[in-house]
PDB file of C-alpha atoms in Angstrom:
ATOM      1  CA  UNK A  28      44.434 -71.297  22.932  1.00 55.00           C
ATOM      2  CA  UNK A  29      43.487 -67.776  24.071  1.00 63.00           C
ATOM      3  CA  UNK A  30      46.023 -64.713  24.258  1.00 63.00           C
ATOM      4  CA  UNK A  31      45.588 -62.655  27.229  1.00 58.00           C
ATOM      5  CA  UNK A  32      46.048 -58.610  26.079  1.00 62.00           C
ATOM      6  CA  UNK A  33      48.331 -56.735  28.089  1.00 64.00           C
ATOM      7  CA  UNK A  34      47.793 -52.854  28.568  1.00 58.00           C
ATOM      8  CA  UNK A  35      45.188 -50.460  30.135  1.00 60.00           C
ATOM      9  CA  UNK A  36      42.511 -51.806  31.093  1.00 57.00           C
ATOM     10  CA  UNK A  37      38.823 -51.130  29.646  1.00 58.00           C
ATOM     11  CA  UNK A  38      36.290 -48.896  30.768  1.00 56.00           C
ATOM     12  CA  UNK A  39      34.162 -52.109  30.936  1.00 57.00           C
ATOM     13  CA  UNK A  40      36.711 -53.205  33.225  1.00 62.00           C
ATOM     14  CA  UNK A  41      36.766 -50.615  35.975  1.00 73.00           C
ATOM     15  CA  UNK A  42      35.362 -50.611  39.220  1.00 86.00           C
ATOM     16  CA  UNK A  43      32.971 -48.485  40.572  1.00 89.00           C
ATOM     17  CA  UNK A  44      31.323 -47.567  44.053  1.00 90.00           C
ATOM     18  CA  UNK A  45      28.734 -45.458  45.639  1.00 91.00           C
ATOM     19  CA  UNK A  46      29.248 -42.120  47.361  1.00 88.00           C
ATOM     20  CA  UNK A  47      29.010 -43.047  51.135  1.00 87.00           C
ATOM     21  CA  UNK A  48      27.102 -39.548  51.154  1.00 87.00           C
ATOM     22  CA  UNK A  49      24.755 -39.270  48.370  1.00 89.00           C
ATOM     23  CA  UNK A  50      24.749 -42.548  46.715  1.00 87.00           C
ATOM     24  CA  UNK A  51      26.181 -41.925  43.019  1.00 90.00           C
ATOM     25  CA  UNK A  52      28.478 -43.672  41.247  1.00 91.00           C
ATOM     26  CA  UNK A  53      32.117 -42.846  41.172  1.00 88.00           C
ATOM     27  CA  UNK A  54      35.473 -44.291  40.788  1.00 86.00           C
ATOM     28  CA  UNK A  55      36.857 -45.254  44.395  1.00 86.00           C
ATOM     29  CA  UNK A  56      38.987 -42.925  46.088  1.00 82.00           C
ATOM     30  CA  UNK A  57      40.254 -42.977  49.856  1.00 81.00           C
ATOM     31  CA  UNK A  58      37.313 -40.657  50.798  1.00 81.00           C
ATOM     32  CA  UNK A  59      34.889 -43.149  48.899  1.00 83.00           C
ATOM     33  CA  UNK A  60      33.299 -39.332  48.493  1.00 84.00           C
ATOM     34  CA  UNK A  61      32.377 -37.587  45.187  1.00 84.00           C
ATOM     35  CA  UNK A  62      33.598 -34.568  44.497  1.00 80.00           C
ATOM     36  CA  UNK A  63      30.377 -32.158  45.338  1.00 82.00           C
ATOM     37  CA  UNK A  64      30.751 -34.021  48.925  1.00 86.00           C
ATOM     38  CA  UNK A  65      33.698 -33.511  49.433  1.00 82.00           C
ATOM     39  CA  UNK A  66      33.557 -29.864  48.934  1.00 79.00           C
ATOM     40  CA  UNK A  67      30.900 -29.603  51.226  1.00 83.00           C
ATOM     41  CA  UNK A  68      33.281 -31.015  53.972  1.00 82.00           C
ATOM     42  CA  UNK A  69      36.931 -30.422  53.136  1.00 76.00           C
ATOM     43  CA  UNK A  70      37.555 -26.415  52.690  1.00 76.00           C
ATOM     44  CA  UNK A  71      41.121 -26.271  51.651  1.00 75.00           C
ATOM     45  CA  UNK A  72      40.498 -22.422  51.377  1.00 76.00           C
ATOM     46  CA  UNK A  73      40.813 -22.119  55.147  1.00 81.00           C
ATOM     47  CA  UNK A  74      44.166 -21.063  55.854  1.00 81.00           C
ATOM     48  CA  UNK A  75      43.825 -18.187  53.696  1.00 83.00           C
ATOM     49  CA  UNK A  76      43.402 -14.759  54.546  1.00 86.00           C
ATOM     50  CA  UNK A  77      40.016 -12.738  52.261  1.00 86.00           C
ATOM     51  CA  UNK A  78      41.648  -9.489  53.482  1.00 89.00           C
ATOM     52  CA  UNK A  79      45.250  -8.088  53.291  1.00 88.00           C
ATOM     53  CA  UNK A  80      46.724  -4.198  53.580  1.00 88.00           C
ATOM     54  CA  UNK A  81      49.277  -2.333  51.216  1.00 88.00           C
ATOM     55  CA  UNK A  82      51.002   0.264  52.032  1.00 87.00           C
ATOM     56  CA  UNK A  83      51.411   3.077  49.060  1.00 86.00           C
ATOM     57  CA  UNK A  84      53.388   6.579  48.853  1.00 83.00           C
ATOM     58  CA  UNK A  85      51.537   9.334  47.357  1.00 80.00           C
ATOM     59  CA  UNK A  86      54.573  10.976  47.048  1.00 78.00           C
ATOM     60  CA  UNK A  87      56.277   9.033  44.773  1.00 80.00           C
ATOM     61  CA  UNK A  88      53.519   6.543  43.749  1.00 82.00           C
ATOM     62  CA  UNK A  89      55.631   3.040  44.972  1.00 85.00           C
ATOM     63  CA  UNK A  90      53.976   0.164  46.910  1.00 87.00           C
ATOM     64  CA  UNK A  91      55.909  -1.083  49.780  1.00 86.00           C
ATOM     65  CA  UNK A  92      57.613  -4.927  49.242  1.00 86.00           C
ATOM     66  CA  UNK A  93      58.568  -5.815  52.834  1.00 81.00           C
ATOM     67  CA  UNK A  94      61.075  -5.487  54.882  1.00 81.00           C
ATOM     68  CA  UNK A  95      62.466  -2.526  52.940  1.00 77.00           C
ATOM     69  CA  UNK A  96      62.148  -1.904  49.488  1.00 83.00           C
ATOM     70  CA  UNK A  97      59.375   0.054  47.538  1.00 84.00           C
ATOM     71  CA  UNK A  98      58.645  -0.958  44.194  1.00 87.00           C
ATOM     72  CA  UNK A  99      56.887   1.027  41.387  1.00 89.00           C
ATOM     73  CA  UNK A 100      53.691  -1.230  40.169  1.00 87.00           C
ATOM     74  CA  UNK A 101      51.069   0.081  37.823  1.00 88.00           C
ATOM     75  CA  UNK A 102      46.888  -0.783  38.812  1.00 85.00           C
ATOM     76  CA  UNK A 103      46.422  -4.429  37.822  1.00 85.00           C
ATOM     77  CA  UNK A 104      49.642  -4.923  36.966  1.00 89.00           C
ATOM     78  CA  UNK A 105      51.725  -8.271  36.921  1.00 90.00           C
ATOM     79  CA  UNK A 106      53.951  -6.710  39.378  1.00 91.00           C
ATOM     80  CA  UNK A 107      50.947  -5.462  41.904  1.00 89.00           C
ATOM     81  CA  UNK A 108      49.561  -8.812  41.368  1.00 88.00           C
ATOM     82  CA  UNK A 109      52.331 -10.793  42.547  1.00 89.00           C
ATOM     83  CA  UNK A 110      52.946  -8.405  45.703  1.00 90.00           C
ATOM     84  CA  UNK A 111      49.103  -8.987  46.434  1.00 87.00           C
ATOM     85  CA  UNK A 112      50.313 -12.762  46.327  1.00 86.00           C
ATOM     86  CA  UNK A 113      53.115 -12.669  49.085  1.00 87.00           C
ATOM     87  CA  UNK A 114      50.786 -10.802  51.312  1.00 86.00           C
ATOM     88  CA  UNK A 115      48.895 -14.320  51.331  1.00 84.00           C
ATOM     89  CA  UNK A 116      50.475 -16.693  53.986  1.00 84.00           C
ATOM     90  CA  UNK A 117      48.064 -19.540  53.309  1.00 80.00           C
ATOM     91  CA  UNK A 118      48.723 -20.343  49.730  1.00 79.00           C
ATOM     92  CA  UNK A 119      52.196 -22.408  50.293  1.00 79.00           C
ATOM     93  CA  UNK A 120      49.983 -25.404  51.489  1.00 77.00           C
ATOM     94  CA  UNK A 121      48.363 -25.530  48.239  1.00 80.00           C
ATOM     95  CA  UNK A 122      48.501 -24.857  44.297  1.00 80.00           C
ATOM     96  CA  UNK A 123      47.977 -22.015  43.143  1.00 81.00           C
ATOM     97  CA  UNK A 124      46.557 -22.585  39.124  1.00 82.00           C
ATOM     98  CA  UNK A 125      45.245 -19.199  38.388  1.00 84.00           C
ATOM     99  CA  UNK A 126      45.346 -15.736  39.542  1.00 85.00           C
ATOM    100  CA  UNK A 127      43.772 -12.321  38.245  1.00 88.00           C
ATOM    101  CA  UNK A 128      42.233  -8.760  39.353  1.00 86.00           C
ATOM    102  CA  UNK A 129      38.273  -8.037  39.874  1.00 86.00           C
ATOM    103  CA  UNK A 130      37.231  -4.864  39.531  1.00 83.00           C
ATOM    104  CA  UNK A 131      36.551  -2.349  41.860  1.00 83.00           C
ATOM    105  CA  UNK A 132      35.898   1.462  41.832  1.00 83.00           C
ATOM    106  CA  UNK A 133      39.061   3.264  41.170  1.00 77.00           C
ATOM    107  CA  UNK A 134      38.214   5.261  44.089  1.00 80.00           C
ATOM    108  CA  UNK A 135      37.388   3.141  46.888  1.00 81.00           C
ATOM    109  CA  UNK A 136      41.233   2.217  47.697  1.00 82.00           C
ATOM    110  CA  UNK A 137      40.490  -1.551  47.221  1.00 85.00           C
ATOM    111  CA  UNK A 138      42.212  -3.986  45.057  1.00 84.00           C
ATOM    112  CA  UNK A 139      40.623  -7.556  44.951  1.00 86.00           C
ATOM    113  CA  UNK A 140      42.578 -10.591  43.639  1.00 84.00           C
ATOM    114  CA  UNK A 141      40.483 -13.812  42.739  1.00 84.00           C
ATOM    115  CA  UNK A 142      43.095 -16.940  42.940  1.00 79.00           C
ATOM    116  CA  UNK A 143      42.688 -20.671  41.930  1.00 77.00           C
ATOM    117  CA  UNK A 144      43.304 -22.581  44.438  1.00 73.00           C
ATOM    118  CA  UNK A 145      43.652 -26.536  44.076  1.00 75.00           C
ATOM    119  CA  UNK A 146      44.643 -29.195  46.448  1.00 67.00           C
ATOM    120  CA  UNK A 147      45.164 -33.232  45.784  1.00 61.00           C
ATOM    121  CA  UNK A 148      42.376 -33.826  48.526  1.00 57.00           C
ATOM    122  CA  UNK A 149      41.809 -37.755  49.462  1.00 54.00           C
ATOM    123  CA  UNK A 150      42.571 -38.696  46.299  1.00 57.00           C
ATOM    124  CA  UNK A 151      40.660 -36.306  44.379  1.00 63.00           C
ATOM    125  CA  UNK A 152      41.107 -32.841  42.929  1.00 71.00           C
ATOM    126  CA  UNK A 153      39.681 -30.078  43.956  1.00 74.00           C
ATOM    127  CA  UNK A 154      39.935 -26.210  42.356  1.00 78.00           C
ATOM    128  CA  UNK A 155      38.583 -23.455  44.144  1.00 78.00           C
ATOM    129  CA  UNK A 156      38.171 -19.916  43.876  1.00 83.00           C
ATOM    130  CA  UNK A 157      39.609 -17.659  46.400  1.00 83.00           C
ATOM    131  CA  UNK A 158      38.591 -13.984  46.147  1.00 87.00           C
ATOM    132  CA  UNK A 159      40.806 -11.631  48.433  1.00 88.00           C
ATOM    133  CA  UNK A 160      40.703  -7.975  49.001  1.00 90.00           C
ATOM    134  CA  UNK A 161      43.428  -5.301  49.670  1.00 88.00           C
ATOM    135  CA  UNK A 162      42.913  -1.956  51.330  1.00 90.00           C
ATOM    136  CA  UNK A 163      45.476   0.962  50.620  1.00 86.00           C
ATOM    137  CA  UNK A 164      47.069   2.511  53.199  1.00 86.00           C
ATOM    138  CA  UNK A 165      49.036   5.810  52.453  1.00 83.00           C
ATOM    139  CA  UNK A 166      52.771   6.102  54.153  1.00 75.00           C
ATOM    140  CA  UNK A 167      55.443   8.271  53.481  1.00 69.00           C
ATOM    141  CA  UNK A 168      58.826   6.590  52.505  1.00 65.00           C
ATOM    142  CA  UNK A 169      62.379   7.230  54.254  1.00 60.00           C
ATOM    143  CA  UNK A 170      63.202  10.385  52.233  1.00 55.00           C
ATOM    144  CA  UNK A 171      60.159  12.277  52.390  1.00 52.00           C
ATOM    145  CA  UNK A 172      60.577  11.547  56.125  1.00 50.00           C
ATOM    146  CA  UNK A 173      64.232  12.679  56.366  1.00 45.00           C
ATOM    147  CA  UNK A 174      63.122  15.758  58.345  1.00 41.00           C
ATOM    148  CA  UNK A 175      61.028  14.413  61.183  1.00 40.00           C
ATOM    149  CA  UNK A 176      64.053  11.928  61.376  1.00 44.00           C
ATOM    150  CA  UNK A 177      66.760  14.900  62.166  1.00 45.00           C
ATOM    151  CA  UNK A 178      64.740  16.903  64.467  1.00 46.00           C
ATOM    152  CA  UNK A 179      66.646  18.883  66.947  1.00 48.00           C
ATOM    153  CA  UNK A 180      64.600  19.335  70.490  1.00 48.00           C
ATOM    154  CA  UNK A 181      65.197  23.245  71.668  1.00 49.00           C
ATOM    155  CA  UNK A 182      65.050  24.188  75.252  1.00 48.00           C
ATOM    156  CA  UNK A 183      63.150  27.661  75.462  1.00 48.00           C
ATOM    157  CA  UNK A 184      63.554  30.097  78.505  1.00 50.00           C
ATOM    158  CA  UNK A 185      60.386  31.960  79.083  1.00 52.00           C
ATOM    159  CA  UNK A 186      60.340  34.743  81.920  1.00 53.00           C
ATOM    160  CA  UNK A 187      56.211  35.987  82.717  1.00 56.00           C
ATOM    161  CA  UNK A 188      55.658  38.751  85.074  1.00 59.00           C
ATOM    162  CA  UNK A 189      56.449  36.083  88.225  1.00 57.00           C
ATOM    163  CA  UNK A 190      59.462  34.968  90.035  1.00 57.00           C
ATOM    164  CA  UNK A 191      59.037  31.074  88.647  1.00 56.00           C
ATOM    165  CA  UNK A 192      60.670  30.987  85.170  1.00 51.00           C
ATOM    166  CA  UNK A 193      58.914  28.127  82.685  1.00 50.00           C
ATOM    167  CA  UNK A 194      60.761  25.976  80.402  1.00 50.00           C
ATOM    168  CA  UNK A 195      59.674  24.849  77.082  1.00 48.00           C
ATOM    169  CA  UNK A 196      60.433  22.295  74.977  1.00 49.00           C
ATOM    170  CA  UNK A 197      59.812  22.802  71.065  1.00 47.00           C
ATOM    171  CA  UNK A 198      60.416  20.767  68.359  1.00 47.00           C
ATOM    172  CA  UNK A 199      61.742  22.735  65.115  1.00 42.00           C
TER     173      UNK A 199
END
């Protein structure tokens, strides 16, 4: 009499197909694709913006964190690098496994984050690199603005040698 062994099956065991693109042997999947094929026609990097803007005071060296708040962040800092990361709308429809800084003159007003992106596509797992750059644009915040905001409009009278008498309008 013969015992049959339950548990995982063997290697021996296993099936195996053919790409339907390029002929080598894989496990099966629902794409019946390896994974160098289907990168070559899935791009789950689409969605996501390469470029992005941040705004940045001079005056009191904050980056702005929309809608209203401006948060102090050093250069390649975990803080910086998870505002870079909200700026992205795309990355909700997949998982993010890795993110990190490359660098860039400390001049040119750039900032580029690479991300790891992966996705669960047909069956199959696929991690990507996503390399995304951010320009810095300068703003004032509110109270470095608080005098534009209260500016008073003064009507001027100004009387030339002629009978018409001009008007002015300045701004103090």
């Amino acid at each position: 009499m013969e015992y049959l062994q339950e548990g995982p099956p063997s290697d021996a065991l296993k099936s195996k197909i053919l790409c339907c693109e390029c002929g080598t042997e894989i496990e099966p999947n629902p794409a019946n694709m390896c994974v160098a094929c289907l990168r070559t026609h899935v791009d789950i990097t689409e969605g996501i913006p390469k470029q992005g803007t941040l705004y940045f005071c001079r005056g009191c060296e904050r980056y702005h964190n929309p809608p209203s708040e401006w948060v102090h962040c050093a250069l390649e800092s975990r803080e910086l690098l998870s505002l870079c990361l909200k700026k992205l709308k795309g990355l909700n429809r997949v998982k993010l496994v890795d993110a990190g800084f490359v660098w860039t003159e400390p001049h040119s007003k750039r900032i580029k984050a690479s991300t790891l992106a992966s996705i669960l596509g047909a069956g199959t797992k696929q991690v990507l690199p996503v390399f995304c750059e951010f320009r810095f644009l300068t703003n004032k915040i509110g109270f470095f603005l608080v005098f534009i905001k209260n500016v008073n409009i003064l009507g001027l009278k100004i009387e030339m040698g002629t009978d018409i008498a001009y008007s002015l309008l300045c701004k103090l």
